[in-house]
XYZ file of C-alpha atoms in Angstrom:
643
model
C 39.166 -26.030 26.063
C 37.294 -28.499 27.941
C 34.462 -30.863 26.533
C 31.274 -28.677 27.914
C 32.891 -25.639 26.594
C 33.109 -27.163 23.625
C 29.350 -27.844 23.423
C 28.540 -24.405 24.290
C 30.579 -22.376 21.494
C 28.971 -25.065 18.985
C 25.436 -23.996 20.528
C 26.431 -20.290 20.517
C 27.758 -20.460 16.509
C 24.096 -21.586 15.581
C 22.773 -17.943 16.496
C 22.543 -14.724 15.873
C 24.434 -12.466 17.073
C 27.148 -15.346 17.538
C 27.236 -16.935 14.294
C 28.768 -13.625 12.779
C 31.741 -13.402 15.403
C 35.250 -14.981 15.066
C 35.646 -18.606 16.200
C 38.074 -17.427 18.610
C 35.708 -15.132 20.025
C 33.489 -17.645 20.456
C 35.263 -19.953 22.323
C 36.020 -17.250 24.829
C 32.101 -16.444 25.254
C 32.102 -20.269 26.115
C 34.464 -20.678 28.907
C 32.994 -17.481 30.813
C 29.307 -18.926 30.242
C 27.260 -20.014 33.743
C 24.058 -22.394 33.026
C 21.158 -22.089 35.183
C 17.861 -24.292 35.152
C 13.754 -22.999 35.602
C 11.003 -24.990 36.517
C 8.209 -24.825 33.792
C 6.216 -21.911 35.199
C 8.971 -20.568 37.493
C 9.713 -16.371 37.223
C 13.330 -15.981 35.452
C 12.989 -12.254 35.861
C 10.299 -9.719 37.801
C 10.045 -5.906 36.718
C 12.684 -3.675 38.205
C 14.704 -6.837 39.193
C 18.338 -5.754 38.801
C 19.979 -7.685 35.253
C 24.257 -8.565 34.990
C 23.562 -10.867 32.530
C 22.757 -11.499 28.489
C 20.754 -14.859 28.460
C 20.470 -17.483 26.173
C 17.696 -20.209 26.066
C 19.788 -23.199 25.848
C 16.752 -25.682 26.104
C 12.899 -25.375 26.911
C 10.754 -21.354 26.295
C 10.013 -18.698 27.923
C 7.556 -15.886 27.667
C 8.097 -12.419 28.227
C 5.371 -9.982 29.222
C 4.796 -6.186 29.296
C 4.361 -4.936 32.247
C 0.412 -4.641 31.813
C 0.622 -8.892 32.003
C 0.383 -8.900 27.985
C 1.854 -11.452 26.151
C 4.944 -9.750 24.633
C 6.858 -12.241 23.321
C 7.937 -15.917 23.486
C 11.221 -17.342 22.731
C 12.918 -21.143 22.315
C 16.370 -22.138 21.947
C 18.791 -19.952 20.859
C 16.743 -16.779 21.560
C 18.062 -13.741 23.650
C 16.647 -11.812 26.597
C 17.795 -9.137 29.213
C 19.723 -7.226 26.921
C 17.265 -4.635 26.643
C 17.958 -4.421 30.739
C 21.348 -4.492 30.223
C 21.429 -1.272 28.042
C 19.013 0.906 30.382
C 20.322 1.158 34.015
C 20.338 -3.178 34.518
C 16.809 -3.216 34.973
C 14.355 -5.378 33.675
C 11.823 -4.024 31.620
C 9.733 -6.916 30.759
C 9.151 -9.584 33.021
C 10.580 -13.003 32.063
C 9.026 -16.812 32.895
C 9.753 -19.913 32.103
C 6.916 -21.776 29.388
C 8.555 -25.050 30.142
C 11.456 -26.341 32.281
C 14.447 -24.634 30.602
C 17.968 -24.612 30.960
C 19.829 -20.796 30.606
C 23.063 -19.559 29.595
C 24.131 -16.474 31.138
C 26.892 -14.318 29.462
C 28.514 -11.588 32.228
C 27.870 -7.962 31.291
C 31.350 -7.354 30.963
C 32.066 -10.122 28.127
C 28.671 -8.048 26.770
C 29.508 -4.805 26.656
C 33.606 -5.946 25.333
C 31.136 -7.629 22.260
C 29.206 -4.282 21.591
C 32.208 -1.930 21.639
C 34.628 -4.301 19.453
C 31.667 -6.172 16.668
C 29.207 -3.492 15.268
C 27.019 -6.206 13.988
C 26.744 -7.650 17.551
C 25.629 -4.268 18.923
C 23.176 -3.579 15.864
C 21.648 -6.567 16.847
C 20.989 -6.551 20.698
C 20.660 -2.483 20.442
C 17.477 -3.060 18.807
C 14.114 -4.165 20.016
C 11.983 -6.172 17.411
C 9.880 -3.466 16.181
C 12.742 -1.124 16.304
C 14.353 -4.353 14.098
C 10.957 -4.350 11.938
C 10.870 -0.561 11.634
C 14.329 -0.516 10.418
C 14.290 -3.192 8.203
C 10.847 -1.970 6.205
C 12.546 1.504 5.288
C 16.306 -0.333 5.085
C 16.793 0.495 1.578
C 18.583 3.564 -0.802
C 15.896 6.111 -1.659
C 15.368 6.491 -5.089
C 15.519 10.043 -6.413
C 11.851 10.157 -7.271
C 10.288 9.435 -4.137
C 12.650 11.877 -1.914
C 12.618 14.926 -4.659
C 9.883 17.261 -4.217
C 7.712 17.990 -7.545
C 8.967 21.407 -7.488
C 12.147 20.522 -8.871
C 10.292 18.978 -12.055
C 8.947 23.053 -12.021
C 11.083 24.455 -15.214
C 9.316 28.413 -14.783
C 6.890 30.602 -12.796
C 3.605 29.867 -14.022
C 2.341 31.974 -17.010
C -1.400 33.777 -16.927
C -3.790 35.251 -18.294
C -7.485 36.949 -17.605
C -10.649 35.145 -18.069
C -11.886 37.975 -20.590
C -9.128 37.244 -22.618
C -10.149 36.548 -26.093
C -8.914 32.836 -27.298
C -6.099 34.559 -30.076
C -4.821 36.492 -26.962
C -4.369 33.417 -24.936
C -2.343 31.813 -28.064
C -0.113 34.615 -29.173
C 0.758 35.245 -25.297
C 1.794 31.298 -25.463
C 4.152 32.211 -28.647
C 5.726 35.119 -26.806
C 6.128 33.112 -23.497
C 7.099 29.827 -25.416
C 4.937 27.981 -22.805
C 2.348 24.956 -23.727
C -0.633 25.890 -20.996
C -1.547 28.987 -19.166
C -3.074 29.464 -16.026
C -6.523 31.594 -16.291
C -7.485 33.464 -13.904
C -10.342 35.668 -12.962
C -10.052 38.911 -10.505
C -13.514 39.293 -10.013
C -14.199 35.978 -7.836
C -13.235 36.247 -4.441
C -13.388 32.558 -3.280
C -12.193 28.991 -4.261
C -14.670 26.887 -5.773
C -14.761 23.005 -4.569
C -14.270 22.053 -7.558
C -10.228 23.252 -7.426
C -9.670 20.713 -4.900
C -7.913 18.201 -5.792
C -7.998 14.290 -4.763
C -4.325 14.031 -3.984
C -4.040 17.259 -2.225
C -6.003 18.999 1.122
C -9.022 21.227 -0.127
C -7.617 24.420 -0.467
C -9.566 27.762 0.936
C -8.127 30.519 -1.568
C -5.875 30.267 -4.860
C -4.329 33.681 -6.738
C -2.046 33.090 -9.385
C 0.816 35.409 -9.772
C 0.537 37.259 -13.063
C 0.184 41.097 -12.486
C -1.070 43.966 -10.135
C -3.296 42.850 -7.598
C -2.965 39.302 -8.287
C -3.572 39.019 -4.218
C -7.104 38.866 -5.387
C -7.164 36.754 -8.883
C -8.435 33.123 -8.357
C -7.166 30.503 -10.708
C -10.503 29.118 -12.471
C -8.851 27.159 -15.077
C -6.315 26.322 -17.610
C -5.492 25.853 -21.483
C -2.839 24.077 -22.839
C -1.919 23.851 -26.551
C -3.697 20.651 -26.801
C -7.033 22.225 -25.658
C -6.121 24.889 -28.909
C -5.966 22.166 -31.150
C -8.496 19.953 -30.564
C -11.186 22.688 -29.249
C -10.652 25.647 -31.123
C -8.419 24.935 -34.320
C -9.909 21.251 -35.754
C -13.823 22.600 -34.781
C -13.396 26.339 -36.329
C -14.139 27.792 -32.828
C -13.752 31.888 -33.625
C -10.681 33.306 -32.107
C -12.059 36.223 -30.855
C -14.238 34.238 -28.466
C -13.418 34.726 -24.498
C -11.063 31.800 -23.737
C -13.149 30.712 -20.547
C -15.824 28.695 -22.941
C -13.228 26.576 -24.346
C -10.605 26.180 -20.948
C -10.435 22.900 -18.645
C -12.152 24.061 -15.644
C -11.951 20.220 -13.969
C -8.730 21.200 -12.232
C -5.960 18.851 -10.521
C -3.673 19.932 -8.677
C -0.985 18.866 -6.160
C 0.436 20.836 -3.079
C 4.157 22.226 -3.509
C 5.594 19.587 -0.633
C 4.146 17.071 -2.622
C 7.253 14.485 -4.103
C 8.272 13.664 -7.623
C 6.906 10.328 -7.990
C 3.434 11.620 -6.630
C 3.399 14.263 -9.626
C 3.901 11.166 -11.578
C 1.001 9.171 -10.317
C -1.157 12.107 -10.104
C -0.592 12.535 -14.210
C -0.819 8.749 -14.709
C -4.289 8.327 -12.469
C -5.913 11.579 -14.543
C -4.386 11.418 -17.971
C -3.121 14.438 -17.640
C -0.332 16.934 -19.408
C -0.238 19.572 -17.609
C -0.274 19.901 -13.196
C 0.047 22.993 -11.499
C 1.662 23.008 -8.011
C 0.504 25.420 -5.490
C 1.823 26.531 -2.345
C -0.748 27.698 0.288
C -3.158 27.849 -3.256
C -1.133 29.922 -5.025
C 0.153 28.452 -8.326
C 4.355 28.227 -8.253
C 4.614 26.277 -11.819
C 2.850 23.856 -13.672
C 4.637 20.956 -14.582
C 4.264 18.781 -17.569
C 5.162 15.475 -19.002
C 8.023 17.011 -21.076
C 9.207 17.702 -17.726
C 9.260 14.848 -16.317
C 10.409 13.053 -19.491
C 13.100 15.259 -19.004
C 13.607 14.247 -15.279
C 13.044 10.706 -15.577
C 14.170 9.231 -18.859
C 12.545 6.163 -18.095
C 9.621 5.194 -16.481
C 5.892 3.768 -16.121
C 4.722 6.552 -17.424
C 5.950 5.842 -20.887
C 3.868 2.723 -20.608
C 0.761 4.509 -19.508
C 1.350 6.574 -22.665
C 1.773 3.709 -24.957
C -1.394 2.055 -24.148
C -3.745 5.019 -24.891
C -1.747 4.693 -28.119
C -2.915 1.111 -29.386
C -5.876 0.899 -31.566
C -6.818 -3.428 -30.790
C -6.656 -5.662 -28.315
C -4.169 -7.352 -30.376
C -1.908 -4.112 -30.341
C -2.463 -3.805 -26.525
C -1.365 -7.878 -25.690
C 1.930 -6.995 -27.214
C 2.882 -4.219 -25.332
C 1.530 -5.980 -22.002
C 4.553 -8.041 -22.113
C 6.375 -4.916 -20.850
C 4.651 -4.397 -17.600
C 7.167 -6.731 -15.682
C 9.439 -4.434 -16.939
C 8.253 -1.429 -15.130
C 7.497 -3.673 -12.226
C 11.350 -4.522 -12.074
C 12.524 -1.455 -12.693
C 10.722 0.401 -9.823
C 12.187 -2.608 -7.500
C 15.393 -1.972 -8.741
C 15.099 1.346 -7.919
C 14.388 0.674 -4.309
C 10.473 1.893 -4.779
C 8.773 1.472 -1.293
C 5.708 -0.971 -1.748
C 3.032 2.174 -1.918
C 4.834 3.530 -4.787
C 5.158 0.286 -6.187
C 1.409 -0.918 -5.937
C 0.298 3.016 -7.235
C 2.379 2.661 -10.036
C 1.344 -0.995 -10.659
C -2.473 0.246 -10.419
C -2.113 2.891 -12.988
C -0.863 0.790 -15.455
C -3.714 -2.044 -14.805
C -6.284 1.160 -14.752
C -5.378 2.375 -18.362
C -5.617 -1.089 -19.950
C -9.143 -1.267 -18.036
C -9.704 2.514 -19.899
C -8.436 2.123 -22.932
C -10.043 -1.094 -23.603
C -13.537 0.718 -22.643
C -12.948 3.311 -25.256
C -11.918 0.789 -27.680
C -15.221 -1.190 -26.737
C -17.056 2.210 -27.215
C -15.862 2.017 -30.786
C -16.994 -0.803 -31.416
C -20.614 -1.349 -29.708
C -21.443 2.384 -30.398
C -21.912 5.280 -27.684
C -23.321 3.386 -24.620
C -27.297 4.076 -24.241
C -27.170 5.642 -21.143
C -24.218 6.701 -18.168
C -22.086 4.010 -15.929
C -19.854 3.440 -14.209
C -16.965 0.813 -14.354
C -15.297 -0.142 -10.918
C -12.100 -1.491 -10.092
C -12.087 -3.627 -7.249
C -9.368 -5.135 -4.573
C -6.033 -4.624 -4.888
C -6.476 -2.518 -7.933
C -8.579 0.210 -6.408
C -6.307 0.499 -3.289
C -3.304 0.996 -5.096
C -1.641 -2.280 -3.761
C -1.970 -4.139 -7.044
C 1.404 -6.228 -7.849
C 2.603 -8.272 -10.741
C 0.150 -11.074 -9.946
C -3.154 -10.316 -10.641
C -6.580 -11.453 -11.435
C -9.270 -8.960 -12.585
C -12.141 -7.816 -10.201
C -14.771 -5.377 -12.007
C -18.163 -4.666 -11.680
C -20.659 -1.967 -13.735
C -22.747 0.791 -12.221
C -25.424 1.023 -14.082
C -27.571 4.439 -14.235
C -31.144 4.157 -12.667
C -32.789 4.513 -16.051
C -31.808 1.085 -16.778
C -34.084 -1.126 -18.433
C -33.291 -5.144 -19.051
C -34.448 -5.700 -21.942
C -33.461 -2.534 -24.024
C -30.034 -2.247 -22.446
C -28.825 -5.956 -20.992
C -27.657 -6.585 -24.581
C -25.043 -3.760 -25.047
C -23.453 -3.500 -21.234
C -23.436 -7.651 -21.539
C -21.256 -6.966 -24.712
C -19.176 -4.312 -23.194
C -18.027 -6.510 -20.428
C -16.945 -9.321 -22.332
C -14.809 -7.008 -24.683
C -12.907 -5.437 -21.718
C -12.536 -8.748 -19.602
C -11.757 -11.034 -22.073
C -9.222 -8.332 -23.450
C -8.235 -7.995 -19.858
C -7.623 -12.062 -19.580
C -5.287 -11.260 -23.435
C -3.253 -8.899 -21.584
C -2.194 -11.086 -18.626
C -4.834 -10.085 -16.197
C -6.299 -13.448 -15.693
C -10.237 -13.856 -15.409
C -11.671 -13.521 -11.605
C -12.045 -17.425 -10.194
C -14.730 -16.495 -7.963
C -16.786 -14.511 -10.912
C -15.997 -11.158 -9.669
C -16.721 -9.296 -13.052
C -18.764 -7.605 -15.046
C -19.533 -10.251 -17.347
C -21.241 -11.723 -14.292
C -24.857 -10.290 -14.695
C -25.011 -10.112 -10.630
C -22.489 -7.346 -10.609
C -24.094 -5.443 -12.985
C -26.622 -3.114 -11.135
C -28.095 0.093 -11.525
C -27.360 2.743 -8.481
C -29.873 2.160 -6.368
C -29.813 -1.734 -6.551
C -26.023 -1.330 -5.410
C -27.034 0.838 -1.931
C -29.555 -1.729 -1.671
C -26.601 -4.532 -2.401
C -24.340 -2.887 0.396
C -27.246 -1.942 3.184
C -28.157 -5.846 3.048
C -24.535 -6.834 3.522
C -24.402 -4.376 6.399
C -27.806 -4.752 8.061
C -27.531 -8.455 7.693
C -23.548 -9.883 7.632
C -24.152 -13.341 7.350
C -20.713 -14.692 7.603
C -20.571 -16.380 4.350
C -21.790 -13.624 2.238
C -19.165 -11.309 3.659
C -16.492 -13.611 3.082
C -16.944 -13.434 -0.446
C -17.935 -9.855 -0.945
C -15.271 -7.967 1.203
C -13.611 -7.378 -2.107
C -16.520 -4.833 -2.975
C -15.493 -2.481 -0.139
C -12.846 -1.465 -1.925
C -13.687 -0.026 -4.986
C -12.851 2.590 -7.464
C -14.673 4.361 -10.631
C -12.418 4.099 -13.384
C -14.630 4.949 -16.703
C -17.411 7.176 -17.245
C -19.188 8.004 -14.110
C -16.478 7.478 -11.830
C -18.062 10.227 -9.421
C -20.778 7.669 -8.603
C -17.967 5.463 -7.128
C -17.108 8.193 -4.622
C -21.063 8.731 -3.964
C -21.389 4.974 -3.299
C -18.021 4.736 -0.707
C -19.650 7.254 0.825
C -22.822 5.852 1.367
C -20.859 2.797 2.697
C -18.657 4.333 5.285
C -21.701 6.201 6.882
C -23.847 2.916 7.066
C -20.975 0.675 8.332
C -19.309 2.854 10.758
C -22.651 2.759 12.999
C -23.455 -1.221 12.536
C -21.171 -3.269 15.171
C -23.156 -6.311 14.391
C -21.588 -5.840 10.699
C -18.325 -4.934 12.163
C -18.035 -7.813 14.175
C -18.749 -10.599 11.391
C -16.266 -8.712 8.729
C -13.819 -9.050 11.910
C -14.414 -12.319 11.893
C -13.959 -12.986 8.261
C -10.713 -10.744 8.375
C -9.930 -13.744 11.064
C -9.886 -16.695 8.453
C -6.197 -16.217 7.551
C -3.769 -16.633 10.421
C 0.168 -15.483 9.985
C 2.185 -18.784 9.366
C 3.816 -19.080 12.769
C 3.921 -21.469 15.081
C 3.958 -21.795 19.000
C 7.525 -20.780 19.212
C 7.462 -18.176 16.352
C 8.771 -21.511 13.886
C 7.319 -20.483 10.679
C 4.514 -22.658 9.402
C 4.996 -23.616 5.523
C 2.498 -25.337 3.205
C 3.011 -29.260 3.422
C 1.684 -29.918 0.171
C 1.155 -29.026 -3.430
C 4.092 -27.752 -5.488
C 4.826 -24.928 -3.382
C 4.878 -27.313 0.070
C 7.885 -25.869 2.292
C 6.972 -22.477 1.410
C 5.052 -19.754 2.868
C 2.146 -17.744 0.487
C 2.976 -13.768 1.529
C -0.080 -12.823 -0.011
C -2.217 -15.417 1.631
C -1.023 -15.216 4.380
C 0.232 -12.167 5.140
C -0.786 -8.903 2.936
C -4.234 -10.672 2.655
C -5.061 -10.787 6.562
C -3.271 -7.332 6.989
C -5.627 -5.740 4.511
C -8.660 -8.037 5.808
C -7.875 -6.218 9.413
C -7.160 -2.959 8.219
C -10.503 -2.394 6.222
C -12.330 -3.362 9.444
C -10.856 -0.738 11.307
C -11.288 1.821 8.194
C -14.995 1.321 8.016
C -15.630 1.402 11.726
C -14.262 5.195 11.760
C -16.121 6.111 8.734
C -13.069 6.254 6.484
C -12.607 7.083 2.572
C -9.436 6.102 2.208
C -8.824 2.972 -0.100
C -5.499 2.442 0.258
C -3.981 0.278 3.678
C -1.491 2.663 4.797
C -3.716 5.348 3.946
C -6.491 4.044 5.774
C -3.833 3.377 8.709
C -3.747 7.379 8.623
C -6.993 7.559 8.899
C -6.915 5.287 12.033
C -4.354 7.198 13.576
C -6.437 9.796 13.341
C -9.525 8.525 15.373
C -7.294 6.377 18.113
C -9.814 3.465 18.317
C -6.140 1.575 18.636
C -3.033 2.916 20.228
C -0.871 5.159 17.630
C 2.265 2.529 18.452
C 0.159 -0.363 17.164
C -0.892 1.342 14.189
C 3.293 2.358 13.205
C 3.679 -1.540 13.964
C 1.070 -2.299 11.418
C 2.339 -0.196 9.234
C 6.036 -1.528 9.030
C 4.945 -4.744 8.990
C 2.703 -3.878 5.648
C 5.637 -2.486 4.013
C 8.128 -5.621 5.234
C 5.950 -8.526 4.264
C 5.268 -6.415 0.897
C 8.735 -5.402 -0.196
C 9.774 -9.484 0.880
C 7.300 -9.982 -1.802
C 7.671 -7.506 -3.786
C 11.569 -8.603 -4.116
C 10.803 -12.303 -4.062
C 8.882 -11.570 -7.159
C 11.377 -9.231 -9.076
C 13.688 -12.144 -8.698
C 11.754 -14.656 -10.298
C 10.937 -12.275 -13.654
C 14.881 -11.634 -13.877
C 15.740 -15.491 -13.658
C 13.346 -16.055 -16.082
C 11.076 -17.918 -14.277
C 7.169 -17.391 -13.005
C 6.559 -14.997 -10.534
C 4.277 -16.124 -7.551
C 3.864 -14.865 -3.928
C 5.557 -17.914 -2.483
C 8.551 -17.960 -0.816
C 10.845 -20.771 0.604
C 12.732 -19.155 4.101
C 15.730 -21.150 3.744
C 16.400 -18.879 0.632
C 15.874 -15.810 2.757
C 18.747 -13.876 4.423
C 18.791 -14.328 8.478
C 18.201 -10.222 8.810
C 14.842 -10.974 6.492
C 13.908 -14.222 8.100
C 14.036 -12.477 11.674
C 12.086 -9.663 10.407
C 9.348 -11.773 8.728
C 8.935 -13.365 11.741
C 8.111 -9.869 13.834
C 6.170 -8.493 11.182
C 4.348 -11.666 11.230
C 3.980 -11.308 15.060
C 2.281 -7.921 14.601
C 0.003 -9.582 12.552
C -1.049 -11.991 14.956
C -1.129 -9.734 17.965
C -2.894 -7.380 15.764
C -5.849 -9.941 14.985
C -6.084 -10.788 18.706
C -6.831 -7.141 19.460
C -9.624 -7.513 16.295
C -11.502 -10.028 18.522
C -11.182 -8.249 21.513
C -12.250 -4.897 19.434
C -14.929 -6.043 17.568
C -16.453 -8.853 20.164
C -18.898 -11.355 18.427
């Protein structure tokens, strides 16, 4: 083999696909390989110009284009192009031109088609476009059994009923005979569904019957009783047992829909505290299912450590048992989770220490003097909350609120739950983001007045450091003034592009760590220099973007890839940009997710920074799509949302 072929197989072996074929191989690719050289500037390839050819970028960059003139891509050494053409009819697709003066290796179709049919990996590679790659890669994994088995399988029996005008001793000995722990109750005589049925997880539902005897075509479920309800309402208070078992049945329903999965059964029982869930199909019970059953299903899982917590009486009691919620968080990885599962299940568990420590401070301060409301803000209340967290909480306070007879007790109540919060690993908010911070502590009407200032006047600075409050959640107490206040939020912001256009901006602050030629960018100081912060930047500016876009179609949703539905929904961006976003949430997350799995199994401290030499070549590649979907996706912000 002569010297220049030489050269060229040693190029070749650097790169993907190459550097996974035979040496032999690639010596032959070498000897059949024709060099060509571009003028900076200079077309390589127009649209519908015929392609015989897989090309290399020896030396120099090019850019490749849509046909529209957008910026598709741009490549440096060692990057491919054509094979797309190659695969459909030899036709370019997208146009090709050289960036600088380059030098080009072309590879004959034949020697590229003899690579596809004889090395699968070569063919996986250049079959592929990159968001085909990206797609792939953020769903690449084996499903776990809870998140592709639908909660009907937890479903041991057909639901069990009984009438409204049933007396209470009725309702218990027909739970004997059945050997069942809840019954459904139902009520012939009420011909609709009311609202209150609905529940959060599932789509409002127009009718419900439950199943239970002649004409149940007209019955409505109105509530349920389980043997807990017996206990603690009838039994321990002396409650007569000839009563009518509708005054002492849960009428504040959940539910989920019967094409609902396992693990969202799970979650659904974790958010609400709950025992019991009846499924319905078309609003018709099929089964209720309850945590015996899923104890039974899943022998281990995060919602033994939900349980636990409502089970410690101290703070002390509570800091031990926090030392297991890396445990969960590994396990779920382990189990190939996908990163909304993860972050759900994450959330839950960082939403009963918030609610347990609330009741606990209850205890001790006394029965607060009048309603709130305590929020969970961030990550927490969009169900992306990880292993790493800090704690961001603030207190509604009812309007009845009055300084100097009540500042003393809520002042009290948020030190207990943050500084129990800090004990428990979830470390104190840098920026003062909590409740101990009188300035998040305001009554209801001094928060719509907090929000409609941020919206009628976005001063850039102020929004930086309050986007956290736009997503929030009621955890404790009067969590329904949570929903009342996003509400009054996405109906004020949705019709203010001045406010739009400055939270754009802010959502602009943290760029993707690329570089011109898609090199990736890594901190240059500091103990983590030479690594990359996924969080920072990369699931930070994703969520920054994504809440712009939420808000500015009047969206509810609090969670990214629910709020991505949402967006779909109202095509202020095209639908393929959107499924781009989305697999590049769930790539960047799972890289971290992983990274930081990893790091609690070795032993060591897990962070959101990651070092791409320690990366495989299929996750490096991917990173650096997803990454490009996050740039080209906060160069569309500006041009959306001008300022």
């Amino acid at each position: 083999m002569e010297a220049e072929h030489i050269e060229v197989a040693g190029f070749l072996s650097q790169f993907q696909p190459f550097s996974g074929l035979p040496q032999e191989t690639i010596n032959s690719i070498a000897q059949q390989v024709e060099i060509a050289y571009y003028r900076a500037e200079s077309n390589i390839f127009n649209f519908g110009d015929e392609v015989h050819d897989l090309c290399i970028i020896r030396s120099g960059s090019v850019e490749i284009y849509r046909r529209n003139g957008d910026l598709y891509n741009r490549l440096s050494a060692g990057g491919l192009f054509g094979q797309m053409g190659l695969l459909m009819n030899n036709l370019i697709r997208l146009p090709v031109k050289a960036l600088e003066d380059s030098l080009i290796y072309f590879i004959p179709e034949s020697v590229f088609i003899s690579l596809c049919d004889e090395f699968e990996a070569f063919a996986y590679f250049v079959e592929m476009d990159d968001h085909s790659n990206l797609q792939h890669a953020a769903s690449d994994k084996n499903a776990n059994s809870l998140m592709v088995s639908k909660a009907t399988m937890l479903i041991s029996r057909e639901p069990v009923s009984i009438l409204n005008t049933a007396t209470i001793r009725q309702a218990a000995e027909k739970m004997t005979e059945e050997g069942v722990s809840s019954l459904l109750i139902v009520n012939a005589a009420s011909p609709a569904l009311s609202s209150a049925l609905s529940s959060p997880l599932s789509s409002p539902l127009s009718s419900m019957t439950a199943e239970s005897q002649e004409g149940e075509r007209e019955q409505q479920m109105v509530g349920i009783i389980t043997d807990r309800d017996l206990r603690t309402r009838v039994v321990s208070t002396g409650y007569p047992l000839d009563a009518s078992i509708d005054q002492v049945m849960s009428t504040d329903l959940v539910t989920l829909d019967v094409d609902a999965y396992a693990f969202e059964a799970m979650l659904s029982m974790l958010r609400y505290n709950l025992h019991h869930l009846p499924i319905l199909d078309k609003g018709r019970p099929v089964g209720v299912i309850a945590i015996s059953d899923i104890v039974r299903y899943e022998s281990q899982s995060s919602l033994y450590m939900v349980g636990t917590v409502f089970r410690q009486n101290s703070v002390e009691e509570l800091k031990l048992i926090s030392k297991e919620i890396s445990s969960c968080f590994v396990r779920l990885v382990n189990e190939d989770a996908n990163s909304h599962m993860i972050g759900s299940a994450m959330s839950v568990i960082g939403r009963s220490f918030k609610q347990r420590l609330l009741e606990l401070a209850e205890e001790h301060l006394g029965p607060p003097p009048l309603p709130y409301c305590f929020l969970a803000l961030g990550s927490m209340a969009r169900d992306e909350q990880l292993i790493i967290t800090d704690q961001d909480n603030a207190l509604i306070l009812d309007n009845q609120y009055d300084p100097q007879l009540h500042a003393e007790y809520f002042e009290a109540l948020a030190h207990f739950v943050c500084d129990g919060l800090a004990a428990c690993g979830f470390s104190y908010c840098s920026g003062g983001i909590m409740a101990t911070n009188p300035r998040w502590r305001k009554t209801r009407n001094q928060w719509e007045v907090c929000f409609a200032d941020w919206i009628d006047n976005p001063l850039p600075e102020a929004l930086l450091n309050c986007s956290i409050f736009f997503d929030l959640e009621g955890v404790w107490g009067q969590t329904h003034w949570a929903e009342q206040l996003n509400f009054f939020v996405a109906q004020k912001a949705s019709h203010e592009p001045r406010f739009l256009a400055s939270l754009a901006r802010n959502a602009l602050s943290r760029t993707p760590p690329l570089g011109f030629f898609k090199n990736f960018v890594m901190e240059q100081d500091g103990q983590h220099r030479k690594s990359i912060n996924l969080k920072r930047r990369g699931t930070a500016p994703l969520a920054d973007l994504i809440r712009v876009h939420a808000l500015a179609v009047g969206s509810r949703a609090r969670n990214s890839f629910e709020r991505l539905d949402d967006i779909i929904k109202s095509k202020i961006i095209p639908e393929g940009r959107v499924s781009d976003l989305k697999d590049a949430l769930e790539f960047i997350s799972m890289v971290r997710i992983r990274h930081q799995a990893i790091n609690i199994e070795a032993g060591r401290m897990a962070d959101n920074n990651i070092e791409p030499e320690h990366l495989s070549d299929f996750e490096r590649r991917n990173l650096k799509d997803a990454f490009q979907v996050l740039s080209n996706s906060q160069r569309f912000l500006k041009f959306r949302y001008p300022y």
